[in-house]
Tab-separated table of C-alpha atoms in Angstrom:
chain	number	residue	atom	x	y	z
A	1138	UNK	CA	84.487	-71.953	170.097
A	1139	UNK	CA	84.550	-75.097	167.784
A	1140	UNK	CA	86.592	-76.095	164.999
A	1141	UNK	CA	83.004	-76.574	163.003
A	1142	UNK	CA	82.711	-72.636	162.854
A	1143	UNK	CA	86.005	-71.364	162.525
A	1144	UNK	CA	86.925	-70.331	159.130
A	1145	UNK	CA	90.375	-69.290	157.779
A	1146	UNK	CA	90.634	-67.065	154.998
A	1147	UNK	CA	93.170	-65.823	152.776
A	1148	UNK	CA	92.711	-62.366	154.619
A	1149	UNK	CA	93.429	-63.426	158.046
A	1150	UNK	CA	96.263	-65.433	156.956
A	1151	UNK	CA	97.879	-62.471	155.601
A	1152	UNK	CA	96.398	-59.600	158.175
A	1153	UNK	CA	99.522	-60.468	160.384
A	1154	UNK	CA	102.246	-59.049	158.067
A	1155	UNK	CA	102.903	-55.784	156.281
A	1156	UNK	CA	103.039	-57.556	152.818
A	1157	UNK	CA	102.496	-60.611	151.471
A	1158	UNK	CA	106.360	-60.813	150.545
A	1159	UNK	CA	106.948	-60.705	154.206
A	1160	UNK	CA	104.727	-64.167	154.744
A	1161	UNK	CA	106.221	-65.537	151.916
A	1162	UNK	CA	109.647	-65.108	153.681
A	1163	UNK	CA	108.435	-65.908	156.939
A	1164	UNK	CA	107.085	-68.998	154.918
A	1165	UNK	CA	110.274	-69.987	152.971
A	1166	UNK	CA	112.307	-69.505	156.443
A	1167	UNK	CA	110.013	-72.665	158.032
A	1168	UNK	CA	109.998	-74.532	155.183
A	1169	UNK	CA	113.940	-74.441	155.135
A	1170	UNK	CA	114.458	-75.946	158.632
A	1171	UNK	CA	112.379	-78.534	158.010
A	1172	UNK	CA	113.034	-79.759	154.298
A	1173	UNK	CA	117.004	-79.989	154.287
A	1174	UNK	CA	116.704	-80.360	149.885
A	1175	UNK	CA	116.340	-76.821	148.798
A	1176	UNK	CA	114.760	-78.051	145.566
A	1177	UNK	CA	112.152	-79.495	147.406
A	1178	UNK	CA	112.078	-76.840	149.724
A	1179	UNK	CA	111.606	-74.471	146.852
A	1180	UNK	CA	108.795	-76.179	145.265
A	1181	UNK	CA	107.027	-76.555	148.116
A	1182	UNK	CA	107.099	-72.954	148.555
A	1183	UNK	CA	105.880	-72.640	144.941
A	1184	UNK	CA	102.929	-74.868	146.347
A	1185	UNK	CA	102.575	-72.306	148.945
A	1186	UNK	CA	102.517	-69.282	146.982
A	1187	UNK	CA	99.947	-71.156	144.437
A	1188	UNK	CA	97.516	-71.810	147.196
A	1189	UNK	CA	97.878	-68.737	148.441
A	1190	UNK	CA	96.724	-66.924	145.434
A	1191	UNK	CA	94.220	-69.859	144.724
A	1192	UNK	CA	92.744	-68.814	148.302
A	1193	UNK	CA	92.610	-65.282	147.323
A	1194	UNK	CA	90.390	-65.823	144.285
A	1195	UNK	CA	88.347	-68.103	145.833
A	1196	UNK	CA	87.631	-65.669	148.568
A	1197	UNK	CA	86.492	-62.969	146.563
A	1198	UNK	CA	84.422	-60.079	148.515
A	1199	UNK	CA	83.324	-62.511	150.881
A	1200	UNK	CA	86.336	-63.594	153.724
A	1201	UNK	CA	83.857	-63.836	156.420
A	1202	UNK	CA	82.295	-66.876	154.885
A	1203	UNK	CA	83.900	-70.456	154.030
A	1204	UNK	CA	85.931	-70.661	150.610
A	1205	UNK	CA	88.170	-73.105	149.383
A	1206	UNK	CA	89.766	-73.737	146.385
A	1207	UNK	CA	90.086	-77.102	144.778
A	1208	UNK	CA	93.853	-76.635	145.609
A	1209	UNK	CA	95.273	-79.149	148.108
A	1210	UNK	CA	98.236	-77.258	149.600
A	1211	UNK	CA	95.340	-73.864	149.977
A	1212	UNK	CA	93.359	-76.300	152.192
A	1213	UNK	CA	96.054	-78.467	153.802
A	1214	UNK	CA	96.928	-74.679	154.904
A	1215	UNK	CA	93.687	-73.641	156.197
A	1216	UNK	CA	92.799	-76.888	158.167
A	1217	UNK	CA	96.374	-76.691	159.981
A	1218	UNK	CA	95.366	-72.645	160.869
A	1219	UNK	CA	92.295	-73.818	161.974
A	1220	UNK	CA	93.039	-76.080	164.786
A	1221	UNK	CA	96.515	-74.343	165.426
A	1222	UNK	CA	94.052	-71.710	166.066
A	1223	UNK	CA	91.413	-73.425	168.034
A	1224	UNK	CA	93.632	-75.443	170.165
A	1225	UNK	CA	95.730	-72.084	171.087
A	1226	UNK	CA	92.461	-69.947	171.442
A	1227	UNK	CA	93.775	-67.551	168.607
A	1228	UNK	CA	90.304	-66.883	166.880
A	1229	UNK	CA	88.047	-64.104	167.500
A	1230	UNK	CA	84.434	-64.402	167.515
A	1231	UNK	CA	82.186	-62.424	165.037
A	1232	UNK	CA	78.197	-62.764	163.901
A	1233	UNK	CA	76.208	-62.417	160.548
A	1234	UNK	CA	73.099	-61.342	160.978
A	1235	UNK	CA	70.348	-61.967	157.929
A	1236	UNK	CA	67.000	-61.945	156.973
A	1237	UNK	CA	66.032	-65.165	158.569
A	1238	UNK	CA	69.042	-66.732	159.980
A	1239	UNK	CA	71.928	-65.362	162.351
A	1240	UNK	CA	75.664	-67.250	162.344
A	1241	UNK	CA	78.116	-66.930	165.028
A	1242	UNK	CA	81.925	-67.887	163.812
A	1243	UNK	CA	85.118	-67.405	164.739
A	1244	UNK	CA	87.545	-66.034	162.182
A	1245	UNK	CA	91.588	-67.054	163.319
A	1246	UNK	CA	93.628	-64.245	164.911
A	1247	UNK	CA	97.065	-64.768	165.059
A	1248	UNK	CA	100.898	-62.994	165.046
A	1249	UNK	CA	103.725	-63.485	163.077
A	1250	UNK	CA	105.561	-65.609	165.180
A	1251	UNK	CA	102.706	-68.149	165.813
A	1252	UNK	CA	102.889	-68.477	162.396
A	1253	UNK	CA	106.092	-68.879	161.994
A	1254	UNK	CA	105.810	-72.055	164.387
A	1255	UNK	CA	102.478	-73.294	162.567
A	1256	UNK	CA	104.756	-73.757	159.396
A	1257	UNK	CA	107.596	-75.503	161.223
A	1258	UNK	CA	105.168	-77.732	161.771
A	1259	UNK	CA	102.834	-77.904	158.662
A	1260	UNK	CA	105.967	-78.231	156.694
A	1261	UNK	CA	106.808	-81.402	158.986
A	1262	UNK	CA	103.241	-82.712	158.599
A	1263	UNK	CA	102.342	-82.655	154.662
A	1264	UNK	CA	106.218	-83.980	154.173
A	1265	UNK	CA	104.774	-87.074	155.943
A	1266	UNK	CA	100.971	-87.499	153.900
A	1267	UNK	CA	100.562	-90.555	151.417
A	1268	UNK	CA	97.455	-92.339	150.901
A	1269	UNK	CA	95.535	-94.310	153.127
A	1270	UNK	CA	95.215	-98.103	152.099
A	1271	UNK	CA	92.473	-98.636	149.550
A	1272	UNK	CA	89.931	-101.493	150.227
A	1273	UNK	CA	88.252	-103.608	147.898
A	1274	UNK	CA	84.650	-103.544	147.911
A	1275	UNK	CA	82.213	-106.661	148.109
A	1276	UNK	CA	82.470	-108.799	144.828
A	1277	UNK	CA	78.689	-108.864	144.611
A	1278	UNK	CA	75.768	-106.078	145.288
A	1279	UNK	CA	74.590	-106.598	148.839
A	1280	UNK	CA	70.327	-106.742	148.778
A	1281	UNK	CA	67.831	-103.946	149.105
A	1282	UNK	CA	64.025	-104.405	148.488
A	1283	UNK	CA	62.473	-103.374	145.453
A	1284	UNK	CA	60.403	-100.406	147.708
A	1285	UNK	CA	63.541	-98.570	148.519
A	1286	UNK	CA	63.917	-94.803	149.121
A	1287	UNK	CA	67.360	-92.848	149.617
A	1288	UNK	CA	68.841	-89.939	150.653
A	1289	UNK	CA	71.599	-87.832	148.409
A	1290	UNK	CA	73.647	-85.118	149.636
A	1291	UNK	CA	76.940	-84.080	148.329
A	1292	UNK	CA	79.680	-81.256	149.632
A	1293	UNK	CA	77.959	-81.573	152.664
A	1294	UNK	CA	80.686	-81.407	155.251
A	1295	UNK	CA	81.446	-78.098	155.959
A	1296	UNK	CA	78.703	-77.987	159.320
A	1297	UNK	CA	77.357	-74.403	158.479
A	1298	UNK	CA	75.186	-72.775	156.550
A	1299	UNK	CA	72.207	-75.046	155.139
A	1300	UNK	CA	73.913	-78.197	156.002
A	1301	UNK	CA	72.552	-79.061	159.649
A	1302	UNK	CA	69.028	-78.139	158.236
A	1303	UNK	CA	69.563	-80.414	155.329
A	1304	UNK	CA	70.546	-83.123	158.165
A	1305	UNK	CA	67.561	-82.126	160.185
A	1306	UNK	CA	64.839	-82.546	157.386
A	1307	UNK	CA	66.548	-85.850	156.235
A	1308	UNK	CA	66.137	-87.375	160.125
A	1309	UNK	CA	62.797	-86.115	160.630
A	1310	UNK	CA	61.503	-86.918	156.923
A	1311	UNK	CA	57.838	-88.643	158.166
A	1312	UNK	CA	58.320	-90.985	155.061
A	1313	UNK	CA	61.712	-92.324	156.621
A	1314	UNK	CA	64.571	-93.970	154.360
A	1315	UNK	CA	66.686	-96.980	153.601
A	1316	UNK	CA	69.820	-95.319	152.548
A	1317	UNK	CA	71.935	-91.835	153.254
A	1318	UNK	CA	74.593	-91.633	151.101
A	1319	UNK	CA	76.784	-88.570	151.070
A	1320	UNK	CA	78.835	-87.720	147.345
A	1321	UNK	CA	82.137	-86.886	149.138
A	1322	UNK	CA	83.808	-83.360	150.745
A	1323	UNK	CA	84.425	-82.773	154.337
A	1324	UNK	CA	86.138	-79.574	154.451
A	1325	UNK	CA	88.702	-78.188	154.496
A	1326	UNK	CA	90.784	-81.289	154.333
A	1327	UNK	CA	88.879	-84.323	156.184
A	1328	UNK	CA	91.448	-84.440	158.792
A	1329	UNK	CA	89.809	-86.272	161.965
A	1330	UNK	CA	88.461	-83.405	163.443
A	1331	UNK	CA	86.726	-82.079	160.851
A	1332	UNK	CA	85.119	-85.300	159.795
A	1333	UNK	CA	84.282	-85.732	163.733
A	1334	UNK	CA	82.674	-81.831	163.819
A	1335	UNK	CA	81.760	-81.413	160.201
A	1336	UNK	CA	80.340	-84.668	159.206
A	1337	UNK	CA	79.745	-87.582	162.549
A	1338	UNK	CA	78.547	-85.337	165.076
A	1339	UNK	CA	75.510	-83.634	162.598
A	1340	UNK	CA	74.941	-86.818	159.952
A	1341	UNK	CA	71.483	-87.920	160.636
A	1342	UNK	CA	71.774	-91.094	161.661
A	1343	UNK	CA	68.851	-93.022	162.094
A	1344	UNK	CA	68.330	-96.783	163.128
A	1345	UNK	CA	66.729	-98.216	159.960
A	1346	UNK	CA	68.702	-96.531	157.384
A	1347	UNK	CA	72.042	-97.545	155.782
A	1348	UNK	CA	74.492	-94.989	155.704
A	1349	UNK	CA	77.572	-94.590	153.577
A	1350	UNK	CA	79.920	-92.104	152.209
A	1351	UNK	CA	81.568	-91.706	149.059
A	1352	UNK	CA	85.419	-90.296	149.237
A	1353	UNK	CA	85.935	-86.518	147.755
A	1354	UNK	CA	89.115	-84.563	146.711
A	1355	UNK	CA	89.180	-82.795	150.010
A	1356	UNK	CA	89.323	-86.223	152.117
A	1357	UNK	CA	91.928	-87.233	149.935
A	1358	UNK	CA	94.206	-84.173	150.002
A	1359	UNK	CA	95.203	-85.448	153.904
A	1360	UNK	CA	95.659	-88.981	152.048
A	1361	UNK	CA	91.999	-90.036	152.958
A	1362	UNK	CA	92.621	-91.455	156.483
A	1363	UNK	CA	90.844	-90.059	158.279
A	1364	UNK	CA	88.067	-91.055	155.727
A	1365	UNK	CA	89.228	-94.518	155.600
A	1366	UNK	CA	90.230	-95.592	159.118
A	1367	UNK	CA	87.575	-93.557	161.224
A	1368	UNK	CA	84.325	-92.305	158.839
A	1369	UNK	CA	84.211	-95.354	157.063
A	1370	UNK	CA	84.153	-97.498	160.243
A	1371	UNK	CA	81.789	-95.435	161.781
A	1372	UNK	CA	79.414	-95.873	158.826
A	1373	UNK	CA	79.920	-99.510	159.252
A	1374	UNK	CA	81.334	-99.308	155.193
A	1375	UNK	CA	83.685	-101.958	154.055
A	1376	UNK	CA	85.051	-100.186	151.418
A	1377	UNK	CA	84.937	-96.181	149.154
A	1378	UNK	CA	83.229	-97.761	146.559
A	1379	UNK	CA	80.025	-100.526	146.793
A	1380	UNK	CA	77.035	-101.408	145.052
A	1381	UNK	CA	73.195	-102.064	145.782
A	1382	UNK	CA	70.661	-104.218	143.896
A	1383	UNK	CA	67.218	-105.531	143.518
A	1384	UNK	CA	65.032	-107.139	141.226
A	1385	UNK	CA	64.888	-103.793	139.323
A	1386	UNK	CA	67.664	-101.590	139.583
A	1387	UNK	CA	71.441	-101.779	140.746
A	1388	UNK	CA	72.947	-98.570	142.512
A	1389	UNK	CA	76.905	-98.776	141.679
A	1390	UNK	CA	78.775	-96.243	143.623
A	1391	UNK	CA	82.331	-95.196	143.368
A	1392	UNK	CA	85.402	-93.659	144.431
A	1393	UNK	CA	86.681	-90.813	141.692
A	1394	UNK	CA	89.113	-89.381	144.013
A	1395	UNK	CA	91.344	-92.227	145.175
A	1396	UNK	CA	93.676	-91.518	142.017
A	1397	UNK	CA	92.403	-87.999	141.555
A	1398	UNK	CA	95.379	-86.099	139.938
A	1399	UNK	CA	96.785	-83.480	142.146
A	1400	UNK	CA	93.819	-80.809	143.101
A	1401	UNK	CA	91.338	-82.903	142.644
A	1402	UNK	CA	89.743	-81.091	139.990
A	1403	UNK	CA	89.218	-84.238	137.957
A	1404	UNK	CA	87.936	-87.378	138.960
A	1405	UNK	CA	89.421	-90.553	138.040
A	1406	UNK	CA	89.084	-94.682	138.384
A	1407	UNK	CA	91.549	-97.523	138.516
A	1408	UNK	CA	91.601	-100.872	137.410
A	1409	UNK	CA	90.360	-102.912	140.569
A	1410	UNK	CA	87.040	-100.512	140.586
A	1411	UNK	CA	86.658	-100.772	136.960
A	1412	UNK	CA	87.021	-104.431	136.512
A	1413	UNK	CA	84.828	-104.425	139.442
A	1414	UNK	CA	81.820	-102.812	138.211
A	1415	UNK	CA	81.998	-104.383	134.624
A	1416	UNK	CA	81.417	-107.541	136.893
A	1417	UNK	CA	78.678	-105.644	138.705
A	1418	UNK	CA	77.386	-105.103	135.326
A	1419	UNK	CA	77.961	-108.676	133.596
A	1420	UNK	CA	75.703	-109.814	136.632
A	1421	UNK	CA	73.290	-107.187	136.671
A	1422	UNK	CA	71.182	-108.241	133.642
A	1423	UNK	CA	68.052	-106.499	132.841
A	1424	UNK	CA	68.232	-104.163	135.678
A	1425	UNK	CA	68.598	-100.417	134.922
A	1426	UNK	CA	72.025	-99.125	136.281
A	1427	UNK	CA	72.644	-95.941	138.628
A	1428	UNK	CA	76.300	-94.859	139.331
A	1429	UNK	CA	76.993	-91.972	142.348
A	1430	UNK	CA	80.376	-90.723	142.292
A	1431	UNK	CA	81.977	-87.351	143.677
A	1432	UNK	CA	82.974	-86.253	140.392
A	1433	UNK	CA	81.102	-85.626	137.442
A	1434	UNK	CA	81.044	-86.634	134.113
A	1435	UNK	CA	80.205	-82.816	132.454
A	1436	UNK	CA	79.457	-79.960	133.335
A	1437	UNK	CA	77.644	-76.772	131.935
A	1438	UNK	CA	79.094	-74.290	134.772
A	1439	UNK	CA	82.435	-75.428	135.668
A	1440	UNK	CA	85.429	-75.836	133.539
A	1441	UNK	CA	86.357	-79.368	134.945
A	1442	UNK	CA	85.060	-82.110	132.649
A	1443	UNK	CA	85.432	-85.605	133.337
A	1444	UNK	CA	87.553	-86.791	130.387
A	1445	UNK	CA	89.366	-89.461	132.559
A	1446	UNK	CA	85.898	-91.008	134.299
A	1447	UNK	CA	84.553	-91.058	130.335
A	1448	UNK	CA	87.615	-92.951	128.976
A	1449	UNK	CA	87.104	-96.144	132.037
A	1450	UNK	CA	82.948	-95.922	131.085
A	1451	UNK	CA	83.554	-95.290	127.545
A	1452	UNK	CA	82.194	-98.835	126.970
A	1453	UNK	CA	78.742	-98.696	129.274
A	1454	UNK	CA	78.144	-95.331	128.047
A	1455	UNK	CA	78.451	-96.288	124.310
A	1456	UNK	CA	76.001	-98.904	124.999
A	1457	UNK	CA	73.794	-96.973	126.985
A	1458	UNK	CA	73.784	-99.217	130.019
A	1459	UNK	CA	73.661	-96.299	132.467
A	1460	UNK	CA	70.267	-94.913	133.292
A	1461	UNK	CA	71.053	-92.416	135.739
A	1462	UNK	CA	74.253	-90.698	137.048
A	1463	UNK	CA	74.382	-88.731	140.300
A	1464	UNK	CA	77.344	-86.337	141.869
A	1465	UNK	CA	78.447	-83.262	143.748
A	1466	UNK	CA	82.009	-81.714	143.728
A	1467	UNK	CA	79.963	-78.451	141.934
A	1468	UNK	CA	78.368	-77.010	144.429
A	1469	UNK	CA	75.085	-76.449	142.667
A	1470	UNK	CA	71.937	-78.248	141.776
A	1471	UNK	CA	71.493	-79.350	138.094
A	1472	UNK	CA	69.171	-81.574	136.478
A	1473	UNK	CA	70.637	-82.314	132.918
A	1474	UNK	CA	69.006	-83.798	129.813
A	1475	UNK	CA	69.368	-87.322	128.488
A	1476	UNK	CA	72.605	-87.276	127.132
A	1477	UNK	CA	72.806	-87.320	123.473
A	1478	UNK	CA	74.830	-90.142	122.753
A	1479	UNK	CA	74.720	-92.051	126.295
A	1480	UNK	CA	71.270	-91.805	126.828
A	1481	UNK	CA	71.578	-91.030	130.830
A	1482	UNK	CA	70.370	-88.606	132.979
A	1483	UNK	CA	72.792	-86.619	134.661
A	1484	UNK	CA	71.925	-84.760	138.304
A	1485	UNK	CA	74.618	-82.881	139.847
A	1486	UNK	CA	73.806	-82.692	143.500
A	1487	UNK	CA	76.510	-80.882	145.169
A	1488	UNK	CA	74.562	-78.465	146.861
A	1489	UNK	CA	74.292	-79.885	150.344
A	1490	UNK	CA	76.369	-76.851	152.559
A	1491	UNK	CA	79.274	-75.378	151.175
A	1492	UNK	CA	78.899	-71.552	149.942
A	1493	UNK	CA	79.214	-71.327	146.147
A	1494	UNK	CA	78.903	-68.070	144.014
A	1495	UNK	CA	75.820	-67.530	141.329
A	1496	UNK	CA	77.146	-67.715	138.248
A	1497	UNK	CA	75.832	-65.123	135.695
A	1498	UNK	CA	72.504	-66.450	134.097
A	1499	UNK	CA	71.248	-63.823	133.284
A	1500	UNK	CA	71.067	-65.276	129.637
A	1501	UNK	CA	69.470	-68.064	130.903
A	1502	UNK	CA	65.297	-68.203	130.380
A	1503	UNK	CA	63.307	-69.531	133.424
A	1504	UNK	CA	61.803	-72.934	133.069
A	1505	UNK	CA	58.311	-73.775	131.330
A	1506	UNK	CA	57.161	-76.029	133.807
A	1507	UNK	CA	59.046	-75.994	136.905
A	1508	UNK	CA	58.704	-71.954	137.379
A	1509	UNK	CA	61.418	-68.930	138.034
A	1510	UNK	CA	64.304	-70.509	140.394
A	1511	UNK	CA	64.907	-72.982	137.641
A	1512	UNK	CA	66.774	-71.616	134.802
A	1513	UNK	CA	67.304	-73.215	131.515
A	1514	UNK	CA	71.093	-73.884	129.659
A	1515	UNK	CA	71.454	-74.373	126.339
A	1516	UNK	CA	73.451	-78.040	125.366
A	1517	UNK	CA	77.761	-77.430	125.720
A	1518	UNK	CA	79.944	-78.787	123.396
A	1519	UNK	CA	80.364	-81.932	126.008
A	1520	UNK	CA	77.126	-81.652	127.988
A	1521	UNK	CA	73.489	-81.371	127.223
A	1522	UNK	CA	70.981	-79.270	128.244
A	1523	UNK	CA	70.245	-78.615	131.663
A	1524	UNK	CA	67.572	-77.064	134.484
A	1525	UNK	CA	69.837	-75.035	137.501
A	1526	UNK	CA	68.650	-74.130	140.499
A	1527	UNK	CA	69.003	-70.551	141.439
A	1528	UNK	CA	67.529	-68.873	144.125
A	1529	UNK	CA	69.114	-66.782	146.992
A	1530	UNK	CA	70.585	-69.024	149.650
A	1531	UNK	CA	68.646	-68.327	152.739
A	1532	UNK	CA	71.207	-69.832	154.984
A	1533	UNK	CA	73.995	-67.355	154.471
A	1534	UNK	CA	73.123	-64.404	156.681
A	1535	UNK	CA	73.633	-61.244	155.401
A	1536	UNK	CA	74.842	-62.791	151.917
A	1537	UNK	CA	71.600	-64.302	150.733
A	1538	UNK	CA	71.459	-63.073	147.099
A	1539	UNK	CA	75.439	-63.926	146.391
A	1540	UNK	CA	75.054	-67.624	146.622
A	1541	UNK	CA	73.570	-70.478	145.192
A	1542	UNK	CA	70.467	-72.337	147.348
A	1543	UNK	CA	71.350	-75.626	149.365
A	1544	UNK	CA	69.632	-78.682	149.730
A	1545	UNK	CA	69.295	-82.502	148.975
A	1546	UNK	CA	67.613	-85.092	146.612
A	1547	UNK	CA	65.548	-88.187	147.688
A	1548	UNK	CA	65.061	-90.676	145.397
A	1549	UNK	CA	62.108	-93.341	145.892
A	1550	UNK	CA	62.742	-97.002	143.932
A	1551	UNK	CA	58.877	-98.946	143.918
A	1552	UNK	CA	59.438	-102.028	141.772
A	1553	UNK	CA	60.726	-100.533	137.921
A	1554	UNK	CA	59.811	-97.171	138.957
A	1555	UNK	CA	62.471	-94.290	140.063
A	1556	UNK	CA	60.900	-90.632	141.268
A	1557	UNK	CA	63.476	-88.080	142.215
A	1558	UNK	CA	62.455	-85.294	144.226
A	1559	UNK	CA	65.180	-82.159	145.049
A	1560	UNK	CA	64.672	-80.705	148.361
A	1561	UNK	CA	65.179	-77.040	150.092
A	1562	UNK	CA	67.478	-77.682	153.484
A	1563	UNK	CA	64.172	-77.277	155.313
A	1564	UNK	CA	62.392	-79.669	153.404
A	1565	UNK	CA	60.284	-78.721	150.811
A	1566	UNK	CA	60.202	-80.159	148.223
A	1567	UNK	CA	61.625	-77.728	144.738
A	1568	UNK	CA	61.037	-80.433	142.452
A	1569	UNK	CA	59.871	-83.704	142.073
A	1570	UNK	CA	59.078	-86.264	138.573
A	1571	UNK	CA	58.822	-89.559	137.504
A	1572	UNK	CA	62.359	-90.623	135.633
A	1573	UNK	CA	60.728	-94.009	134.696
């Protein structure tokens, strides 16, 4: 039993009581002794009963494996269950069994009164979260060689499913790299443990690569700590946001959910990071720019836009000075077209390990070039046209055809000259072209 395989779900939260009326009283009884403003008390519980039904959607038919929902009080919740659960051996264990690939978990088993003692105490603990202290990052790009190959994974912290695999192909990759960078998530919350299980104890570290982490909502829904004051050390990373340069490119990375607004649906800057990377800019010159963030700019299969990112890049898009743009927090694999106005290339890469739905495309016509399990969408009102991956997700026994594939990128910088490659959790490679 490990806190890396137990999941919570909105079913065995509520499997405990007769109705959900009676957890919601149960609930509202805890969060009374410890909040002594009923107002707040109240809208706490409001938070509560929101997350609750958030958890519920997000569930869906499938409680036996790991949902979320871009809610922070609905994962605050299920990371306190968790090791509540784990620490009090209240889980039970249970096994899928698929076509090429078998899971053991443990699912949390609890009684009413546990939980009514959880709550005394979650109610005590998210009274107490505000953020961790954000660092500034390095006023100038630190050096990489103009041969220069990296790594990109994002939502990759959830331990399960085609995450270790991912990690495994990425150490063992006979071609080696410079650079691992993760786009952000460590689920449910990126509390300490969870980054320990979920992220330190599988990352593949090796001895000649760099590696570095951007921040995601779910690290930041605990206040980003955790992220902060023990990931980030352990990376050896000065700061959430950084840059990288040679004589041909510079890699800008940043942090989009520092100042998320609540839920983290939307990513966001501030001041310090964008006066920061207008300098980054200013002294970049000729070089073609790359940005990696957690959030994204657009999207074509989730409602979340990135109206706040666009307003602080308004003036680098206008001008075109971004080449290339690359982020998770979608848990898919997209390869957009040059955008129409801003001339970059947009990759959503957020398909590292956490189990996300197939959307409907059935409207959608397969590729020309790149064959069946990529599927063409037409241009959005705010996005352009785009290439998704879909293809049953091997690593989800029992629930192959449900959910979308996993995997990575690698991207390979040789002098002016950028090939991408996208890469099945085993390691073969799906797709691979020249950008430039």
């Amino acid at each position: 039993m490990a806190l890396i395989n137990t999941l919570v779900s909105y079913d065995s939260i509520t499997k405990p009581f007769p109705d959900l009326n009676t957890l919601l009283g149960n609930t509202s009884e805890a969060a009374a002794k410890v909040i002594p403003d009923p107002a707040r008390a109240n809208a706490r519980m409001a938070q509560v009963k929101t997350g609750l039904a958030a958890m519920q959607q997000s569930q869906g038919k499938f409680p036996k494996v790991m949902h979320t929902p871009r809610d922070s009080t609905a994962a605050l919740l299920q990371s306190h269950v968790a090791q509540n659960a784990v620490r009090q051996n209240k889980v039970e264990s249970f096994v899928l069994k698929g076509l090429e690939h078998v899971l053991e978990a443990f699912d949390v088993k609890f009684s009413s009164q546990d939980w009514f003692g959880w709550m005394l105490s979650f109610f005590t603990w998210i009274e107490g979260i505000d953020p961790a202290a954000f660092l500034a990052a390095p006023g100038e790009p630190a050096a990489i060689p103009n041969d220069f190959s990296m790594a990109v994974i994002g939502d990759w912290g959830t331990g399960l499913y085609g995450a270790p695999y991912c990690a495994s192909s990425i150490r063992n990759d006979p071609d080696g790299y410079n650079l691992l960078l993760h786009l952000g998530d460590i689920y449910y919350s990126g509390l300490p443990d969870e980054v320990t299980d979920r992220f330190v104890d599988l990352w593949p570290f090796e001895s000649t690569a760099i590696s570095r982490s951007l921040n995601g909502n779910h690290e930041m829904y605990t206040g980003g700590h955790a992220y902060f004051e023990d990931l980030l050390p352990k990376l050896n990373q000065s700061s959430s946001y950084f840059a990288f340069q040679n004589d041909f490119w510079t890699l800008a990375a940043l942090d989009t959910a520092y100042t998320q607004p609540l839920g983290g649906q939307e990513g966001n800057l501030n001041q310090q990071q964008a006066d920061w990377l207008n300098k980054i800019v200013a002294g970049a010159g000729d070089r073609k720019l790359v940005l990696f963030s957690h959030h994204q700019p657009f999207s074509l299969l989730d409602v979340n836009q990135g109206p706040m990112l666009v307003k602080w890049l308004q003036p680098l898009l206008d001008a075109q000075k971004i080449f290339a743009w690359y982020w998770g927090h979608e848990h898919r694999s997209v390869l957009y077209d040059p955008h129409p106005g801003y001339g970059l290339r947009g990759r959503c890469v957020g398909h590292g390990g956490f189990p996300e739905a197939r959307a409907d495309l059935s409207a959608a016509t397969p590729s020309d070039d790149l064959g069946s399990q990529w599927k063409k969408l037409a241009a959005g009102q705010n996005s352009p046209g785009a290439l998704v991956l879909d293809t049953p997700n091997l690593y989800i026994p029992g629930f192959e055809q449900q959910f979308t594939p996993h995997g990575y990128m690698r991207l390979d910088f040789n002098d002016g000259r950028l090939s991408e490659s996208v890469h099945a959790p085993g390691g073969d490679t799906i797709y691979s072209r020249d950008l430039v």
